[in-house]
Each structure stands twice: as C-alpha cells, then as structure tokens.
mmCIF file of C-alpha atoms and ligand atoms in Angstrom:
data_model
loop_
_atom_site.group_PDB
_atom_site.id
_atom_site.type_symbol
_atom_site.label_atom_id
_atom_site.label_comp_id
_atom_site.label_asym_id
_atom_site.label_seq_id
_atom_site.Cartn_x
_atom_site.Cartn_y
_atom_site.Cartn_z
ATOM 1 C CA UNK A 17 -3.618 11.587 31.081
ATOM 2 C CA UNK A 18 -0.715 11.689 28.623
ATOM 3 C CA UNK A 19 1.226 8.927 30.397
ATOM 4 C CA UNK A 20 -1.656 6.447 30.206
ATOM 5 C CA UNK A 21 -3.519 7.581 27.071
ATOM 6 C CA UNK A 22 -2.066 4.931 24.757
ATOM 7 C CA UNK A 23 -2.740 2.193 27.314
ATOM 8 C CA UNK A 24 -6.465 2.820 27.420
ATOM 9 C CA UNK A 25 -7.216 4.271 23.999
ATOM 10 C CA UNK A 26 -5.541 1.700 21.801
ATOM 11 C CA UNK A 27 -8.135 1.794 19.029
ATOM 12 C CA UNK A 28 -6.862 1.492 15.476
ATOM 13 C CA UNK A 29 -10.096 0.805 13.619
ATOM 14 C CA UNK A 30 -10.213 4.399 12.296
ATOM 15 C CA UNK A 31 -6.762 4.359 10.637
ATOM 16 C CA UNK A 32 -7.864 2.729 7.306
ATOM 17 C CA UNK A 33 -10.748 5.216 7.034
ATOM 18 C CA UNK A 34 -8.477 8.272 7.250
ATOM 19 C CA UNK A 35 -5.836 6.668 5.024
ATOM 20 C CA UNK A 36 -8.425 6.101 2.322
ATOM 21 C CA UNK A 37 -8.986 9.892 2.118
ATOM 22 C CA UNK A 38 -5.230 10.565 2.216
ATOM 23 C CA UNK A 39 -4.825 8.241 -0.773
ATOM 24 C CA UNK A 40 -7.624 10.017 -2.635
ATOM 25 C CA UNK A 41 -6.893 13.642 -1.704
ATOM 26 C CA UNK A 42 -3.195 13.576 -0.892
ATOM 27 C CA UNK A 43 -1.077 15.554 1.528
ATOM 28 C CA UNK A 44 -0.252 17.703 3.354
ATOM 29 C CA UNK A 45 -2.600 16.650 6.135
ATOM 30 C CA UNK A 46 -3.293 18.598 9.320
ATOM 31 C CA UNK A 47 -4.534 16.700 12.355
ATOM 32 C CA UNK A 48 -6.043 18.886 15.061
ATOM 33 C CA UNK A 49 -5.941 17.490 18.602
ATOM 34 C CA UNK A 50 -3.294 14.994 17.490
ATOM 35 C CA UNK A 51 -2.518 13.912 21.060
ATOM 36 C CA UNK A 52 0.045 11.132 21.330
ATOM 37 C CA UNK A 53 0.100 10.563 17.574
ATOM 38 C CA UNK A 54 -2.090 7.459 17.675
ATOM 39 C CA UNK A 55 -3.254 8.354 14.168
ATOM 40 C CA UNK A 56 -0.519 10.811 13.107
ATOM 41 C CA UNK A 57 2.265 8.225 13.103
ATOM 42 C CA UNK A 58 0.455 5.545 11.037
ATOM 43 C CA UNK A 59 -0.458 8.219 8.458
ATOM 44 C CA UNK A 60 3.200 9.332 8.242
ATOM 45 C CA UNK A 61 4.290 5.686 7.923
ATOM 46 C CA UNK A 62 2.293 5.549 4.689
ATOM 47 C CA UNK A 63 4.351 8.445 3.340
ATOM 48 C CA UNK A 64 1.988 11.395 3.851
ATOM 49 C CA UNK A 65 3.252 14.705 5.234
ATOM 50 C CA UNK A 66 1.236 15.414 8.354
ATOM 51 C CA UNK A 67 1.234 18.215 10.935
ATOM 52 C CA UNK A 68 -0.145 17.308 14.349
ATOM 53 C CA UNK A 69 -1.403 20.181 16.495
ATOM 54 C CA UNK A 70 -2.397 19.763 20.122
ATOM 55 C CA UNK A 71 -2.927 21.993 23.138
ATOM 56 C CA UNK A 72 -1.183 19.609 25.519
ATOM 57 C CA UNK A 73 2.597 19.703 25.807
ATOM 58 C CA UNK A 74 2.513 16.367 27.651
ATOM 59 C CA UNK A 75 0.530 14.584 24.941
ATOM 60 C CA UNK A 76 2.917 15.934 22.291
ATOM 61 C CA UNK A 77 5.923 14.811 24.332
ATOM 62 C CA UNK A 78 4.558 11.257 24.387
ATOM 63 C CA UNK A 79 4.212 11.508 20.612
ATOM 64 C CA UNK A 80 7.817 12.770 20.299
ATOM 65 C CA UNK A 81 9.090 9.802 22.354
ATOM 66 C CA UNK A 82 7.221 7.396 20.074
ATOM 67 C CA UNK A 83 8.537 9.199 17.014
ATOM 68 C CA UNK A 84 12.120 8.832 18.197
ATOM 69 C CA UNK A 85 11.693 5.059 17.708
ATOM 70 C CA UNK A 86 10.440 5.452 14.130
ATOM 71 C CA UNK A 87 12.584 5.276 11.000
ATOM 72 C CA UNK A 88 13.958 8.651 9.759
ATOM 73 C CA UNK A 89 11.774 8.301 6.611
ATOM 74 C CA UNK A 90 8.697 8.322 8.875
ATOM 75 C CA UNK A 91 9.951 11.098 11.153
ATOM 76 C CA UNK A 92 10.563 13.421 8.243
ATOM 77 C CA UNK A 93 6.851 13.372 7.359
ATOM 78 C CA UNK A 94 5.711 14.667 10.774
ATOM 79 C CA UNK A 95 5.647 18.175 12.210
ATOM 80 C CA UNK A 96 4.296 18.619 15.747
ATOM 81 C CA UNK A 97 2.959 21.943 16.962
ATOM 82 C CA UNK A 98 1.606 23.023 20.319
ATOM 83 C CA UNK A 99 -1.462 25.079 19.566
ATOM 84 C CA UNK A 100 -5.153 25.632 20.076
ATOM 85 C CA UNK A 101 -7.582 24.402 17.408
ATOM 86 C CA UNK A 102 -9.664 27.543 18.025
ATOM 87 C CA UNK A 103 -6.878 29.922 17.096
ATOM 88 C CA UNK A 104 -3.835 28.883 15.137
ATOM 89 C CA UNK A 105 -1.923 30.182 12.189
ATOM 90 C CA UNK A 106 0.357 27.868 10.213
ATOM 91 C CA UNK A 107 2.324 28.384 7.035
ATOM 92 C CA UNK A 108 0.867 26.813 3.926
ATOM 93 C CA UNK A 109 -2.422 25.125 3.136
ATOM 94 C CA UNK A 110 -3.524 21.556 3.703
ATOM 95 C CA UNK A 111 -5.427 19.114 1.494
ATOM 96 C CA UNK A 112 -7.121 17.489 4.471
ATOM 97 C CA UNK A 113 -7.806 18.521 8.072
ATOM 98 C CA UNK A 114 -8.702 15.740 10.502
ATOM 99 C CA UNK A 115 -10.332 16.184 13.902
ATOM 100 C CA UNK A 116 -10.661 12.563 15.037
ATOM 101 C CA UNK A 117 -12.051 10.749 18.043
ATOM 102 C CA UNK A 118 -14.611 13.248 19.434
ATOM 103 C CA UNK A 119 -11.933 15.945 19.802
ATOM 104 C CA UNK A 120 -14.094 18.615 18.146
ATOM 105 C CA UNK A 121 -16.415 18.383 21.176
ATOM 106 C CA UNK A 122 -13.700 20.025 23.295
ATOM 107 C CA UNK A 123 -15.134 23.216 21.823
ATOM 108 C CA UNK A 124 -17.528 23.910 24.676
ATOM 109 C CA UNK A 125 -19.188 27.068 23.307
ATOM 110 C CA UNK A 126 -20.691 27.943 19.926
ATOM 111 C CA UNK A 127 -18.024 30.682 19.600
ATOM 112 C CA UNK A 128 -15.288 28.061 20.033
ATOM 113 C CA UNK A 129 -16.913 25.765 17.473
ATOM 114 C CA UNK A 130 -17.129 28.575 14.920
ATOM 115 C CA UNK A 131 -13.537 29.765 15.582
ATOM 116 C CA UNK A 132 -12.249 26.229 15.021
ATOM 117 C CA UNK A 133 -14.187 25.845 11.772
ATOM 118 C CA UNK A 134 -12.912 29.259 10.579
ATOM 119 C CA UNK A 135 -9.321 28.284 11.345
ATOM 120 C CA UNK A 136 -9.767 24.991 9.500
ATOM 121 C CA UNK A 137 -11.279 26.798 6.519
ATOM 122 C CA UNK A 138 -8.346 29.241 6.333
ATOM 123 C CA UNK A 139 -5.836 26.385 6.377
ATOM 124 C CA UNK A 140 -7.472 24.237 3.688
ATOM 125 C CA UNK A 141 -6.600 24.474 0.011
ATOM 126 C CA UNK A 142 -9.472 24.894 -2.474
ATOM 127 C CA UNK A 143 -11.839 21.909 -2.291
ATOM 128 C CA UNK A 144 -9.836 20.541 0.648
ATOM 129 C CA UNK A 145 -11.524 18.192 3.115
ATOM 130 C CA UNK A 146 -12.438 18.445 6.766
ATOM 131 C CA UNK A 147 -13.080 15.028 8.327
ATOM 132 C CA UNK A 148 -14.269 14.642 11.884
ATOM 133 C CA UNK A 149 -15.768 12.044 14.181
ATOM 134 C CA UNK A 150 -17.924 12.920 17.179
ATOM 135 C CA UNK A 151 -20.347 10.914 19.279
ATOM 136 C CA UNK A 152 -24.061 10.982 18.540
ATOM 137 C CA UNK A 153 -25.967 12.661 21.387
ATOM 138 C CA UNK A 154 -29.116 10.946 20.072
ATOM 139 C CA UNK A 155 -27.892 7.837 21.901
ATOM 140 C CA UNK A 156 -28.713 8.321 25.562
ATOM 141 C CA UNK A 157 -25.945 7.542 28.024
ATOM 142 C CA UNK A 158 -26.553 6.653 31.656
ATOM 143 C CA UNK A 159 -25.978 9.646 33.932
ATOM 144 C CA UNK A 160 -24.873 9.952 37.562
ATOM 145 C CA UNK A 161 -23.647 6.399 37.846
ATOM 146 C CA UNK A 162 -20.108 5.093 37.580
ATOM 147 C CA UNK A 163 -19.615 2.314 35.064
ATOM 148 C CA UNK A 164 -16.609 0.163 34.301
ATOM 149 C CA UNK A 165 -15.897 0.673 30.627
ATOM 150 C CA UNK A 166 -12.468 -0.806 30.062
ATOM 151 C CA UNK A 167 -10.191 -3.396 31.634
ATOM 152 C CA UNK A 168 -6.901 -4.319 30.018
ATOM 153 C CA UNK A 169 -3.485 -5.805 30.717
ATOM 154 C CA UNK A 170 -0.676 -3.321 30.286
ATOM 155 C CA UNK A 171 2.447 -5.392 30.767
ATOM 156 C CA UNK A 172 4.663 -6.253 33.771
ATOM 157 C CA UNK A 173 1.643 -7.945 35.375
ATOM 158 C CA UNK A 174 -0.296 -4.697 35.611
ATOM 159 C CA UNK A 175 -3.961 -4.156 34.809
ATOM 160 C CA UNK A 176 -5.693 -0.902 34.020
ATOM 161 C CA UNK A 177 -9.367 -0.253 34.727
ATOM 162 C CA UNK A 178 -11.254 2.718 33.401
ATOM 163 C CA UNK A 179 -14.431 3.825 35.133
ATOM 164 C CA UNK A 180 -16.536 6.661 33.828
ATOM 165 C CA UNK A 181 -19.269 8.882 35.112
ATOM 166 C CA UNK A 182 -21.109 11.568 33.275
ATOM 167 C CA UNK A 183 -23.607 14.336 33.964
ATOM 168 C CA UNK A 184 -25.172 16.641 31.418
ATOM 169 C CA UNK A 185 -25.404 20.336 32.213
ATOM 170 C CA UNK A 186 -28.434 21.170 30.081
ATOM 171 C CA UNK A 187 -28.339 24.892 30.877
ATOM 172 C CA UNK A 188 -24.848 25.276 29.422
ATOM 173 C CA UNK A 189 -25.248 22.529 26.773
ATOM 174 C CA UNK A 190 -22.202 20.654 28.003
ATOM 175 C CA UNK A 191 -21.525 17.260 29.513
ATOM 176 C CA UNK A 192 -19.210 16.880 32.500
ATOM 177 C CA UNK A 193 -17.198 13.683 32.438
ATOM 178 C CA UNK A 194 -15.056 12.194 35.150
ATOM 179 C CA UNK A 195 -12.852 9.252 34.221
ATOM 180 C CA UNK A 196 -11.127 7.233 36.937
ATOM 181 C CA UNK A 197 -8.116 5.135 35.921
ATOM 182 C CA UNK A 198 -6.907 2.488 38.362
ATOM 183 C CA UNK A 199 -3.572 0.904 37.546
ATOM 184 C CA UNK A 200 -3.296 -2.277 39.592
ATOM 185 C CA UNK A 201 0.240 -3.640 39.996
ATOM 186 C CA UNK A 202 1.196 -7.310 40.143
ATOM 187 C CA UNK A 203 1.315 -6.952 43.941
ATOM 188 C CA UNK A 204 -2.151 -5.401 44.071
ATOM 189 C CA UNK A 205 -1.117 -1.797 44.728
ATOM 190 C CA UNK A 206 -3.498 0.666 43.097
ATOM 191 C CA UNK A 207 -2.358 3.890 41.456
ATOM 192 C CA UNK A 208 -5.420 6.034 40.722
ATOM 193 C CA UNK A 209 -5.629 8.915 38.246
ATOM 194 C CA UNK A 210 -8.732 11.040 37.835
ATOM 195 C CA UNK A 211 -9.366 13.067 34.704
ATOM 196 C CA UNK A 212 -12.230 15.561 34.367
ATOM 197 C CA UNK A 213 -13.322 17.390 31.253
ATOM 198 C CA UNK A 214 -16.268 19.069 29.580
ATOM 199 C CA UNK A 215 -17.580 18.322 26.109
ATOM 200 C CA UNK A 216 -20.261 20.102 24.120
ATOM 201 C CA UNK A 217 -22.357 17.462 22.351
ATOM 202 C CA UNK A 218 -23.469 18.307 18.834
ATOM 203 C CA UNK A 219 -26.334 16.676 16.955
ATOM 204 C CA UNK A 220 -26.082 15.685 13.308
ATOM 205 C CA UNK A 221 -28.262 18.640 12.256
ATOM 206 C CA UNK A 222 -26.284 21.110 14.387
ATOM 207 C CA UNK A 223 -23.035 19.834 12.894
ATOM 208 C CA UNK A 224 -24.319 20.058 9.334
ATOM 209 C CA UNK A 225 -25.615 23.657 9.853
ATOM 210 C CA UNK A 226 -22.361 24.705 11.521
ATOM 211 C CA UNK A 227 -20.400 23.436 8.526
ATOM 212 C CA UNK A 228 -22.772 24.741 5.863
ATOM 213 C CA UNK A 229 -22.924 28.203 7.443
ATOM 214 C CA UNK A 230 -19.147 28.418 7.522
ATOM 215 C CA UNK A 231 -18.017 27.571 4.008
ATOM 216 C CA UNK A 232 -18.309 23.779 3.832
ATOM 217 C CA UNK A 233 -20.498 21.304 1.945
ATOM 218 C CA UNK A 234 -21.117 17.942 3.567
ATOM 219 C CA UNK A 235 -19.981 15.211 1.163
ATOM 220 C CA UNK A 236 -20.654 12.177 3.325
ATOM 221 C CA UNK A 237 -22.068 11.487 6.752
ATOM 222 C CA UNK A 238 -21.824 8.084 8.404
ATOM 223 C CA UNK A 239 -22.919 6.476 11.646
ATOM 224 C CA UNK A 240 -19.564 4.818 12.202
ATOM 225 C CA UNK A 241 -15.981 4.867 11.036
ATOM 226 C CA UNK A 242 -16.795 1.693 9.081
ATOM 227 C CA UNK A 243 -19.227 3.837 7.017
ATOM 228 C CA UNK A 244 -22.494 2.426 8.363
ATOM 229 C CA UNK A 245 -25.521 4.524 7.419
ATOM 230 C CA UNK A 246 -26.221 7.132 10.093
ATOM 231 C CA UNK A 247 -29.237 6.486 12.312
ATOM 232 C CA UNK A 248 -30.282 9.115 14.849
ATOM 233 C CA UNK A 249 -31.406 6.456 17.303
ATOM 234 C CA UNK A 250 -28.866 3.654 16.723
ATOM 235 C CA UNK A 251 -25.539 5.148 15.637
ATOM 236 C CA UNK A 252 -23.020 5.701 18.402
ATOM 237 C CA UNK A 253 -21.024 8.164 16.322
ATOM 238 C CA UNK A 254 -21.295 10.800 13.631
ATOM 239 C CA UNK A 255 -18.523 10.704 11.051
ATOM 240 C CA UNK A 256 -18.562 13.642 8.691
ATOM 241 C CA UNK A 257 -16.589 14.432 5.536
ATOM 242 C CA UNK A 258 -17.006 18.045 4.366
ATOM 243 C CA UNK A 259 -15.486 19.929 1.440
ATOM 244 C CA UNK A 260 -14.342 23.546 1.574
ATOM 245 C CA UNK A 261 -16.541 25.625 -0.695
ATOM 246 C CA UNK A 262 -16.787 29.407 -0.525
ATOM 247 C CA UNK A 263 -15.644 32.163 1.858
HETATM 248 C C1 SAM B 16 -9.433 12.267 22.680
HETATM 249 S S1 SAM B 16 -7.808 12.985 22.507
HETATM 250 C C2 SAM B 16 -7.540 12.582 20.810
HETATM 251 C C3 SAM B 16 -6.087 12.357 20.479
HETATM 252 C C4 SAM B 16 -5.820 11.772 19.094
HETATM 253 N N1 SAM B 16 -6.320 12.588 18.010
HETATM 254 C C5 SAM B 16 -6.409 10.379 18.961
HETATM 255 O O1 SAM B 16 -7.272 10.199 18.106
HETATM 256 O O2 SAM B 16 -6.004 9.491 19.703
HETATM 257 C C6 SAM B 16 -8.207 14.693 22.501
HETATM 258 C C7 SAM B 16 -7.016 15.616 22.350
HETATM 259 O O3 SAM B 16 -7.515 16.953 22.143
HETATM 260 C C8 SAM B 16 -6.585 17.862 22.706
HETATM 261 N N2 SAM B 16 -7.258 19.170 22.833
HETATM 262 C C9 SAM B 16 -8.294 19.503 23.653
HETATM 263 N N3 SAM B 16 -8.668 20.777 23.439
HETATM 264 C C10 SAM B 16 -7.851 21.265 22.455
HETATM 265 C C11 SAM B 16 -7.753 22.513 21.778
HETATM 266 N N4 SAM B 16 -8.558 23.536 22.081
HETATM 267 N N5 SAM B 16 -6.828 22.649 20.816
HETATM 268 C C12 SAM B 16 -5.985 21.629 20.499
HETATM 269 N N6 SAM B 16 -6.017 20.418 21.116
HETATM 270 C C13 SAM B 16 -6.961 20.236 22.072
HETATM 271 C C14 SAM B 16 -6.184 17.188 24.006
HETATM 272 O O4 SAM B 16 -4.968 17.699 24.502
HETATM 273 C C15 SAM B 16 -6.087 15.723 23.560
HETATM 274 O O5 SAM B 16 -4.778 15.398 23.167
#
C-alpha cells in the first residue's frame, strides 16, 4: 500500500481545516496514523512542530523520502516515530492530537478505542485538542459488490484504478474491506495490488460517549471537513473537535 498510497489518496481538502486549529492552538502537534505525511508535511511547512506516529515502517519510509526533498527549515519541524496509537509513550505534551482520514476506525475493538483515547489524553497538555475524522455509518454503503471508485493518471502514461468491495460483520461490529488497485502501463500491462483491512465503524453518539467518558468535552462536530452541519442521514463523515478536560 505504501508505494501507491499517495497516487490514490491525493486529497488535500482537509489541510486548511487542520491548519486553522494549529494557528489557534499552536504546536507541538501529534498526528497519529501519519502514514506518508500527506498532512504532516504541509503542517510542518507552515512552521508547526509536528510528530507523526504510524504503525507501518513502509508508510513512514515513504514519508522520509518525501521529507528528504523538503527544505531543512521544514524538516526540522518533523519527528517521525514508528508506534501503535493504542499504546505509545512519547516525551512531552502536545497542544493538538490529530487522527485524520478515518484512521481512528483501525481500532477494531472497544478496548482498542479506549486505549487510544487514553494515550491521546496522557499526551495532551491541559485544554489540548483531539481532532478526528471518521466516516458516518449512518450512510449505507453497498455491500458484496465491487465498485470502481477511482481512476487517475499517474505519470509515464500509466493509469491507476481503485476498486472496492465491502462486507459488514455485524456480529463483531466491524467492516471488512478489500481494495483492488490496478496499475495499467502505457503498453497495457496490469500490475494488481490487493489490500484488505478491517474497520470498526462508530456512530456520532458512540463517538461522543467514548470521548465524554474518557476525559474529553466535544467542542464542535461537523458533517464534513468543510464544517457542514452534521446530518445522520446525509453526512458522509463525522469530524469531531474535542477538548481535554479532567482525568
Ligand atoms: C488512511 S491512512 C491515513 C494516513 C494519513 N494520516 C493521511 O491522512 O493520509 C491510515 C494509516 O493508519 C496507520 N495505522 C493503522 N493502524 C494503526 C495503529 N494501530 N497505530 C498507528 N498507525 C496505524 C496505517 O499504517 C496507515 O498509515
């Protein structure tokens, strides 16, 4: 996944949203599940100290390669750490912790969700912010079919196609996703990669209770990264800004 992540997930619509909170609340910032630095690097470019933590060595290596091309002033703002959002211990406290782009849903049990929130709490300074974006399970998604959800040109005459299929495992409260990536060369040769993962969907009410029961107060909740009002039936995403309160 690491080698093709930036080719298929080239969104940048969320960067201004996170930067707005950096401007208001300041650094240092901790990004959990930082991946290839899609968001980490633009935040550092604006002069904020940011630590990116991710479980995947390969994703972090892609980020390091990208960082090597950045100016030293940008590089000095970034620290990358291989670690698990459910159990990590870093020096110092952070003003903001970000868990962008549905990454919190990689916590596939309630125990994992709570461990992650506890770790975030421990690493935030007083009144620090936790900001996360997940998808809204209130929006039904088609199951047991394969759909084409992305086609893009990726240079040297190549095209990438992303096809997805999804099944929900109601007994275990998880969804099983399979994503097929076909990279089609100029000559028509196809290089296929298949990625499978589980996510644990979380409703707005479940998210709010999880946060409120674990030392956070929800400050804002949106239905999109552009701050649309949340609607259970229409919003594709849940974007939540929570403030650290008590122990
Ligand atoms: C959808 S990507 C998001 C990457 C990046 N934040 C972005 O917005 O482009 C999810 C990332 O979560 C990481 N991840 C999954 N489970 C994790 C865990 N338990 N602890 C830390 N990182 C994890 C994966 O390695 C992957 O890089």
